[in-house]
Amino acid sequence: MPSPLPMRDGVGATRLHVPRTGPWPTVSAYMVERFFHLDPERLLTRFDLGDIVTASGAPVPRDAPLGSVEFVWYYREPAVETRIPFEIEILHQDDHLVVVDKPHFLPTTPGGKFLQNSALVRLRNLLDNPDLAPIHRLDRATAGLLMFSSRPATRGAYQLLFENREVQKVYEAVSALPRHGDLPAFPLVYRNRIDKPRGQLRVEVDDTREPNAETLVELIGSDDRVVHTLLRPHSGKMHQLRVHLAALGIGILNDRFYPDLLDDLPDDFDRPLQLLARELRFADPLSGKERVFTTRRTLQDAPAGGTAVSGA
């Protein structure tokens, strides 16, 4: 469903489904209750200013009865954002594709308290391209390669590469050396069942069901502090690499989710998650040519003198 409002500062309008029936006399009363954390008078003033509109772009009056509209559009009004002090590096750009090196801490898309501080919005503003859209995603905490589509007409062809698992993805991770000092026998393939329940921060693992997540783990190097691994995921489940290394007893350094969920604290920019999207390799769906992109970033806690495994 197309938005009746144009892109603003790289951010599209938000669409909200309004119930047809319920205990609210008006659309505005429903929104006041739904967004209880906002100042109700400020929200009602937005109706009076015409900032909340229908699919046709017509303003919704504050006394519009519930059931008179099914969807409304509006621009989010986020709190003042603290800029994430790291920049995106563009590695490749053509008529169809933009490939970037994303820093740690920057989310792929807007969400929560991050709007301007997202890779998508920064790139839309930088490249003056409101049609830019991510083809896949990286966790906010993960750094490395991220691909964006420049044109809606060819976006689906690149998205299908990921849906059909035709993109070879390679990651690096640095983990604390286990206290007993014994490492798993590398290389190894780890499989389990990962599901993401709605409303939960972390995924759930169910070892009683058929595995749906698989990762090849290879050793790059280690020292008396850490182990440096190369990861080749066969699937792309949420938090897969973080969960698999934690299950092997070598949870990724500075991971606040796995193996244990730690308190939500402000970002510590000196302690990024030691996970890096290192390489993307695929046959271009438009030209048929092999494309290979490699990050220019490194992991700050990697042991000195580490060398890539053969074929990396």
mmCIF file of N, CA, C and O in Angstrom, residues 36-72:
data_model
loop_
_atom_site.group_PDB
_atom_site.id
_atom_site.type_symbol
_atom_site.label_atom_id
_atom_site.label_comp_id
_atom_site.label_asym_id
_atom_site.label_seq_id
_atom_site.Cartn_x
_atom_site.Cartn_y
_atom_site.Cartn_z
ATOM 1 N N PHE A 36 0.209 5.614 24.766
ATOM 2 C CA PHE A 36 0.006 6.165 26.117
ATOM 3 C C PHE A 36 1.243 6.862 26.663
ATOM 4 O O PHE A 36 1.157 7.681 27.568
ATOM 5 N N HIS A 37 2.413 6.512 26.097
ATOM 6 C CA HIS A 37 3.656 7.100 26.593
ATOM 7 C C HIS A 37 3.884 8.510 26.054
ATOM 8 O O HIS A 37 4.813 9.192 26.493
ATOM 9 N N LEU A 38 3.054 8.939 25.088
ATOM 10 C CA LEU A 38 3.191 10.279 24.513
ATOM 11 C C LEU A 38 2.251 11.262 25.204
ATOM 12 O O LEU A 38 1.233 10.873 25.780
ATOM 13 N N ASP A 39 2.596 12.538 25.126
ATOM 14 C CA ASP A 39 1.739 13.588 25.667
ATOM 15 C C ASP A 39 0.439 13.619 24.850
ATOM 16 O O ASP A 39 0.462 13.884 23.648
ATOM 17 N N PRO A 40 -0.730 13.343 25.480
ATOM 18 C CA PRO A 40 -1.974 13.270 24.697
ATOM 19 C C PRO A 40 -2.340 14.576 24.008
ATOM 20 O O PRO A 40 -2.855 14.564 22.885
ATOM 21 N N GLU A 41 -2.080 15.713 24.647
ATOM 22 C CA GLU A 41 -2.418 16.986 24.017
ATOM 23 C C GLU A 41 -1.564 17.249 22.789
ATOM 24 O O GLU A 41 -2.034 17.781 21.782
ATOM 25 N N ARG A 42 -0.308 16.842 22.860
ATOM 26 C CA ARG A 42 0.573 17.017 21.697
ATOM 27 C C ARG A 42 0.099 16.143 20.542
ATOM 28 O O ARG A 42 0.114 16.569 19.381
ATOM 29 N N LEU A 43 -0.346 14.933 20.867
ATOM 30 C CA LEU A 43 -0.854 14.045 19.829
ATOM 31 C C LEU A 43 -2.137 14.601 19.207
ATOM 32 O O LEU A 43 -2.298 14.610 17.979
ATOM 33 N N LEU A 44 -3.045 15.098 20.027
ATOM 34 C CA LEU A 44 -4.293 15.669 19.505
ATOM 35 C C LEU A 44 -4.030 16.911 18.653
ATOM 36 O O LEU A 44 -4.719 17.154 17.655
ATOM 37 N N THR A 45 -3.012 17.685 19.039
ATOM 38 C CA THR A 45 -2.651 18.864 18.248
ATOM 39 C C THR A 45 -2.192 18.459 16.854
ATOM 40 O O THR A 45 -2.434 19.180 15.873
ATOM 41 N N ARG A 46 -1.575 17.298 16.738
ATOM 42 C CA ARG A 46 -1.127 16.831 15.423
ATOM 43 C C ARG A 46 -2.336 16.551 14.515
ATOM 44 O O ARG A 46 -2.253 16.744 13.302
ATOM 45 N N PHE A 47 -3.422 16.087 15.089
ATOM 46 C CA PHE A 47 -4.654 15.944 14.295
ATOM 47 C C PHE A 47 -5.110 17.316 13.807
ATOM 48 O O PHE A 47 -5.470 17.489 12.640
ATOM 49 N N ASP A 48 -5.107 18.307 14.708
ATOM 50 C CA ASP A 48 -5.577 19.649 14.347
ATOM 51 C C ASP A 48 -4.701 20.282 13.270
ATOM 52 O O ASP A 48 -5.185 21.072 12.453
ATOM 53 N N LEU A 49 -3.407 19.936 13.253
ATOM 54 C CA LEU A 49 -2.486 20.499 12.272
ATOM 55 C C LEU A 49 -2.528 19.757 10.933
ATOM 56 O O LEU A 49 -1.850 20.156 9.983
ATOM 57 N N GLY A 50 -3.301 18.670 10.877
ATOM 58 C CA GLY A 50 -3.377 17.912 9.632
ATOM 59 C C GLY A 50 -2.201 16.997 9.408
ATOM 60 O O GLY A 50 -1.942 16.578 8.268
ATOM 61 N N ASP A 51 -1.478 16.642 10.482
ATOM 62 C CA ASP A 51 -0.277 15.808 10.347
ATOM 63 C C ASP A 51 -0.599 14.332 10.242
ATOM 64 O O ASP A 51 0.285 13.534 9.924
ATOM 65 N N ILE A 52 -1.838 13.932 10.525
ATOM 66 C CA ILE A 52 -2.239 12.529 10.460
ATOM 67 C C ILE A 52 -3.264 12.410 9.344
ATOM 68 O O ILE A 52 -4.294 13.080 9.360
ATOM 69 N N VAL A 53 -2.941 11.554 8.343
ATOM 70 C CA VAL A 53 -3.722 11.572 7.105
ATOM 71 C C VAL A 53 -4.211 10.183 6.732
ATOM 72 O O VAL A 53 -3.722 9.159 7.233
ATOM 73 N N THR A 54 -5.175 10.166 5.794
ATOM 74 C CA THR A 54 -5.725 8.925 5.257
ATOM 75 C C THR A 54 -4.902 8.471 4.053
ATOM 76 O O THR A 54 -3.936 9.130 3.649
ATOM 77 N N ALA A 55 -5.342 7.365 3.432
ATOM 78 C CA ALA A 55 -4.647 6.838 2.254
ATOM 79 C C ALA A 55 -4.648 7.822 1.099
ATOM 80 O O ALA A 55 -3.763 7.800 0.239
ATOM 81 N N SER A 56 -5.638 8.711 1.058
ATOM 82 C CA SER A 56 -5.703 9.714 -0.005
ATOM 83 C C SER A 56 -4.890 10.958 0.315
ATOM 84 O O SER A 56 -4.767 11.856 -0.520
ATOM 85 N N GLY A 57 -4.353 11.026 1.524
ATOM 86 C CA GLY A 57 -3.603 12.204 1.958
ATOM 87 C C GLY A 57 -4.460 13.239 2.653
ATOM 88 O O GLY A 57 -3.960 14.293 3.063
ATOM 89 N N ALA A 58 -5.755 12.953 2.821
ATOM 90 C CA ALA A 58 -6.654 13.907 3.489
ATOM 91 C C ALA A 58 -6.419 13.869 4.996
ATOM 92 O O ALA A 58 -6.272 12.792 5.579
ATOM 93 N N PRO A 59 -6.402 15.023 5.648
ATOM 94 C CA PRO A 59 -6.208 15.051 7.099
ATOM 95 C C PRO A 59 -7.353 14.342 7.826
ATOM 96 O O PRO A 59 -8.512 14.388 7.402
ATOM 97 N N VAL A 60 -7.002 13.673 8.911
ATOM 98 C CA VAL A 60 -7.997 13.023 9.761
ATOM 99 C C VAL A 60 -8.317 13.982 10.908
ATOM 100 O O VAL A 60 -7.433 14.308 11.701
ATOM 101 N N PRO A 61 -9.545 14.449 11.038
ATOM 102 C CA PRO A 61 -9.880 15.354 12.146
ATOM 103 C C PRO A 61 -9.874 14.621 13.486
ATOM 104 O O PRO A 61 -10.048 13.409 13.534
ATOM 105 N N ARG A 62 -9.666 15.378 14.551
ATOM 106 C CA ARG A 62 -9.577 14.729 15.859
ATOM 107 C C ARG A 62 -10.896 14.077 16.277
ATOM 108 O O ARG A 62 -10.898 13.179 17.113
ATOM 109 N N ASP A 63 -12.023 14.512 15.693
ATOM 110 C CA ASP A 63 -13.306 13.925 16.052
ATOM 111 C C ASP A 63 -13.780 12.871 15.047
ATOM 112 O O ASP A 63 -14.941 12.447 15.089
ATOM 113 N N ALA A 64 -12.890 12.402 14.165
ATOM 114 C CA ALA A 64 -13.258 11.361 13.206
ATOM 115 C C ALA A 64 -13.673 10.108 13.970
ATOM 116 O O ALA A 64 -12.907 9.593 14.793
ATOM 117 N N PRO A 65 -14.881 9.587 13.756
ATOM 118 C CA PRO A 65 -15.340 8.430 14.534
ATOM 119 C C PRO A 65 -14.559 7.171 14.203
ATOM 120 O O PRO A 65 -14.071 7.000 13.083
ATOM 121 N N LEU A 66 -14.423 6.313 15.197
ATOM 122 C CA LEU A 66 -13.775 5.028 14.969
ATOM 123 C C LEU A 66 -14.538 4.275 13.890
ATOM 124 O O LEU A 66 -15.770 4.235 13.889
ATOM 125 N N GLY A 67 -13.816 3.683 12.946
ATOM 126 C CA GLY A 67 -14.424 2.984 11.835
ATOM 127 C C GLY A 67 -14.518 3.803 10.575
ATOM 128 O O GLY A 67 -14.822 3.265 9.514
ATOM 129 N N SER A 68 -14.238 5.098 10.665
ATOM 130 C CA SER A 68 -14.320 5.955 9.474
ATOM 131 C C SER A 68 -13.096 5.794 8.575
ATOM 132 O O SER A 68 -13.161 6.080 7.388
ATOM 133 N N VAL A 69 -11.973 5.336 9.149
ATOM 134 C CA VAL A 69 -10.761 5.058 8.364
ATOM 135 C C VAL A 69 -10.145 3.766 8.874
ATOM 136 O O VAL A 69 -10.264 3.432 10.060
ATOM 137 N N GLU A 70 -9.481 3.040 7.982
ATOM 138 C CA GLU A 70 -8.843 1.785 8.372
ATOM 139 C C GLU A 70 -7.350 1.957 8.606
ATOM 140 O O GLU A 70 -6.757 1.269 9.446
ATOM 141 N N PHE A 71 -6.735 2.878 7.859
ATOM 142 C CA PHE A 71 -5.307 3.137 8.018
ATOM 143 C C PHE A 71 -5.074 4.635 8.103
ATOM 144 O O PHE A 71 -5.781 5.415 7.449
ATOM 145 N N VAL A 72 -4.101 5.034 8.886
ATOM 146 C CA VAL A 72 -3.643 6.422 8.906
ATOM 147 C C VAL A 72 -2.127 6.421 8.741
ATOM 148 O O VAL A 72 -1.453 5.438 9.062
#
